């Protein structure tokens, strides 16, 4: 019984910030830096240079797959990608890793960032607290 209570407390404590953030913003939009255009693709290792961004609603439904316009930028890919995603009303970005310049812009735009290694569909489920 204690293990169940501990587990539920952990789940609630991990998902509460997402729910609170969503309530503050109105809706949740999650962008996952991806190596491909499908939910079975791998989360990209670099957020700013990701080939694609997959955008999901707060229920985990794929809204759109977008080719990253800054993946081949000579410089400034991080801040540009962060602004691009913020303009799309994304409030959570997931990637394997983030550069400090992208992190700073995301923080200034009040966009959460989550580091995750694995498949896109697993990342979305984890971020939204879905099964």
C-alpha positions as a LaTeX table, in Angstrom:
\begin{tabular}{lrrr}
\hline
Residue & $x$ (\AA) & $y$ (\AA) & $z$ (\AA) \\
\hline
Unk1 & 0.00 & 0.00 & 0.00 \\
Unk2 & 2.84 & 2.39 & 0.84 \\
Unk3 & 4.43 & 1.70 & $-2.54$ \\
Unk4 & 1.18 & 2.56 & $-4.33$ \\
Unk5 & 0.83 & 5.81 & $-2.42$ \\
Unk6 & 4.46 & 6.67 & $-3.09$ \\
Unk7 & 4.05 & 5.88 & $-6.79$ \\
Unk8 & 0.88 & 7.99 & $-7.09$ \\
Unk9 & 2.56 & 10.87 & $-5.28$ \\
Unk10 & 5.47 & 10.68 & $-7.69$ \\
Unk11 & 3.18 & 10.62 & $-10.75$ \\
Unk12 & 1.18 & 13.59 & $-9.48$ \\
Unk13 & 4.30 & 15.57 & $-8.61$ \\
Unk14 & 5.72 & 14.99 & $-12.10$ \\
Unk15 & 2.55 & 15.84 & $-14.01$ \\
Unk16 & 1.29 & 18.71 & $-11.86$ \\
Unk17 & 3.73 & 21.25 & $-13.34$ \\
Unk18 & 2.54 & 20.37 & $-16.86$ \\
Unk19 & $-1.12$ & 20.75 & $-15.83$ \\
Unk20 & $-0.43$ & 24.02 & $-14.03$ \\
Unk21 & 1.49 & 25.34 & $-17.01$ \\
Unk22 & $-1.31$ & 24.33 & $-19.36$ \\
Unk23 & $-3.91$ & 26.04 & $-17.21$ \\
Unk24 & $-1.79$ & 29.18 & $-17.21$ \\
Unk25 & $-1.37$ & 29.17 & $-20.99$ \\
Unk26 & $-4.83$ & 27.85 & $-21.86$ \\
Unk27 & $-3.70$ & 24.93 & $-24.01$ \\
Unk28 & $-0.72$ & 22.65 & $-24.28$ \\
Unk29 & 1.29 & 22.34 & $-27.47$ \\
Unk30 & 4.32 & 20.09 & $-27.49$ \\
Unk31 & 7.07 & 20.23 & $-30.11$ \\
Unk32 & 9.40 & 17.26 & $-30.40$ \\
Unk33 & 12.68 & 17.62 & $-32.28$ \\
Unk34 & 12.60 & 14.58 & $-34.53$ \\
Unk35 & 14.74 & 12.69 & $-37.02$ \\
Unk36 & 11.65 & 11.91 & $-39.13$ \\
Unk37 & 8.09 & 12.93 & $-39.91$ \\
Unk38 & 6.31 & 10.19 & $-37.94$ \\
Unk39 & 5.74 & 9.47 & $-34.26$ \\
Unk40 & 7.87 & 6.31 & $-34.59$ \\
Unk41 & 10.94 & 8.44 & $-35.40$ \\
Unk42 & 13.73 & 9.03 & $-32.90$ \\
Unk43 & 13.98 & 12.21 & $-30.84$ \\
Unk44 & 16.72 & 14.31 & $-32.43$ \\
Unk45 & 19.98 & 14.69 & $-30.55$ \\
Unk46 & 20.18 & 18.47 & $-31.17$ \\
Unk47 & 17.06 & 20.58 & $-30.76$ \\
Unk48 & 18.11 & 23.49 & $-32.97$ \\
Unk49 & 19.48 & 21.38 & $-35.84$ \\
Unk50 & 16.72 & 18.78 & $-35.83$ \\
Unk51 & 15.47 & 17.80 & $-39.29$ \\
Unk52 & 11.82 & 18.07 & $-38.16$ \\
Unk53 & 9.58 & 19.32 & $-35.38$ \\
Unk54 & 6.49 & 17.25 & $-34.66$ \\
Unk55 & 3.76 & 19.31 & $-33.00$ \\
Unk56 & 1.26 & 17.66 & $-30.66$ \\
Unk57 & $-1.80$ & 18.86 & $-28.78$ \\
Unk58 & $-2.30$ & 18.37 & $-25.04$ \\
Unk59 & $-3.88$ & 14.96 & $-25.61$ \\
Unk60 & $-0.88$ & 13.64 & $-27.53$ \\
Unk61 & $-2.43$ & 13.90 & $-30.99$ \\
Unk62 & $-0.05$ & 14.81 & $-33.81$ \\
Unk63 & $-1.10$ & 18.16 & $-35.26$ \\
Unk64 & 1.63 & 18.67 & $-37.84$ \\
Unk65 & 5.15 & 17.74 & $-38.88$ \\
Unk66 & 7.29 & 20.72 & $-39.84$ \\
Unk67 & 10.64 & 20.72 & $-41.61$ \\
Unk68 & 13.06 & 22.76 & $-39.49$ \\
Unk69 & 13.88 & 25.92 & $-41.46$ \\
Unk70 & 17.03 & 26.47 & $-39.34$ \\
Unk71 & 18.59 & 23.00 & $-39.50$ \\
Unk72 & 21.28 & 24.18 & $-41.94$ \\
Unk73 & 21.70 & 27.74 & $-40.65$ \\
Unk74 & 25.26 & 29.03 & $-40.63$ \\
Unk75 & 24.75 & 30.43 & $-37.13$ \\
Unk76 & 22.07 & 31.34 & $-34.64$ \\
Unk77 & 20.04 & 28.17 & $-35.17$ \\
Unk78 & 19.16 & 27.84 & $-31.48$ \\
Unk79 & 17.59 & 31.26 & $-30.90$ \\
Unk80 & 15.93 & 31.20 & $-34.33$ \\
Unk81 & 14.40 & 27.76 & $-33.75$ \\
Unk82 & 13.23 & 28.76 & $-30.26$ \\
Unk83 & 11.51 & 31.88 & $-31.61$ \\
Unk84 & 10.00 & 29.87 & $-34.46$ \\
Unk85 & 8.46 & 27.35 & $-32.05$ \\
Unk86 & 7.26 & 30.06 & $-29.65$ \\
Unk87 & 5.50 & 31.78 & $-32.57$ \\
Unk88 & 3.68 & 28.49 & $-33.18$ \\
Unk89 & 2.37 & 28.74 & $-29.58$ \\
Unk90 & 4.41 & 25.74 & $-28.45$ \\
Unk91 & 4.84 & 25.68 & $-24.67$ \\
Unk92 & 6.93 & 22.49 & $-24.28$ \\
Unk93 & 9.89 & 21.48 & $-26.47$ \\
Unk94 & 11.47 & 18.03 & $-26.27$ \\
Unk95 & 14.88 & 17.02 & $-27.64$ \\
Unk96 & 17.82 & 14.89 & $-26.62$ \\
Unk97 & 19.89 & 18.02 & $-25.90$ \\
Unk98 & 19.67 & 21.80 & $-26.11$ \\
Unk99 & 22.28 & 24.49 & $-26.62$ \\
Unk100 & 22.53 & 27.26 & $-24.03$ \\
Unk101 & 21.42 & 29.97 & $-26.48$ \\
Unk102 & 18.26 & 28.05 & $-27.33$ \\
Unk103 & 17.60 & 27.40 & $-23.64$ \\
Unk104 & 17.90 & 31.11 & $-22.86$ \\
Unk105 & 15.40 & 32.09 & $-25.55$ \\
Unk106 & 12.98 & 29.32 & $-24.51$ \\
Unk107 & 13.14 & 30.52 & $-20.90$ \\
Unk108 & 12.55 & 34.13 & $-21.97$ \\
Unk109 & 9.52 & 33.00 & $-23.97$ \\
Unk110 & 8.30 & 30.90 & $-20.99$ \\
Unk111 & 8.59 & 27.68 & $-22.97$ \\
Unk112 & 9.57 & 24.58 & $-21.01$ \\
Unk113 & 12.23 & 22.28 & $-22.41$ \\
Unk114 & 12.63 & 18.59 & $-21.65$ \\
Unk115 & 15.61 & 16.40 & $-22.52$ \\
Unk116 & 14.58 & 12.91 & $-23.62$ \\
Unk117 & 16.29 & 10.07 & $-25.44$ \\
Unk118 & 14.12 & 7.59 & $-27.34$ \\
Unk119 & 11.15 & 7.57 & $-29.71$ \\
Unk120 & 8.94 & 10.59 & $-30.33$ \\
Unk121 & 5.75 & 8.83 & $-29.22$ \\
Unk122 & 7.38 & 7.84 & $-25.90$ \\
Unk123 & 8.60 & 11.40 & $-25.32$ \\
Unk124 & 5.12 & 12.87 & $-25.80$ \\
Unk125 & 3.54 & 10.32 & $-23.47$ \\
Unk126 & 6.09 & 11.06 & $-20.78$ \\
Unk127 & 5.78 & 14.84 & $-21.09$ \\
Unk128 & 1.98 & 14.73 & $-20.93$ \\
Unk129 & 1.74 & 11.98 & $-18.33$ \\
Unk130 & $-0.10$ & 9.63 & $-20.71$ \\
Unk131 & 0.02 & 5.83 & $-20.61$ \\
\hline
\end{tabular}
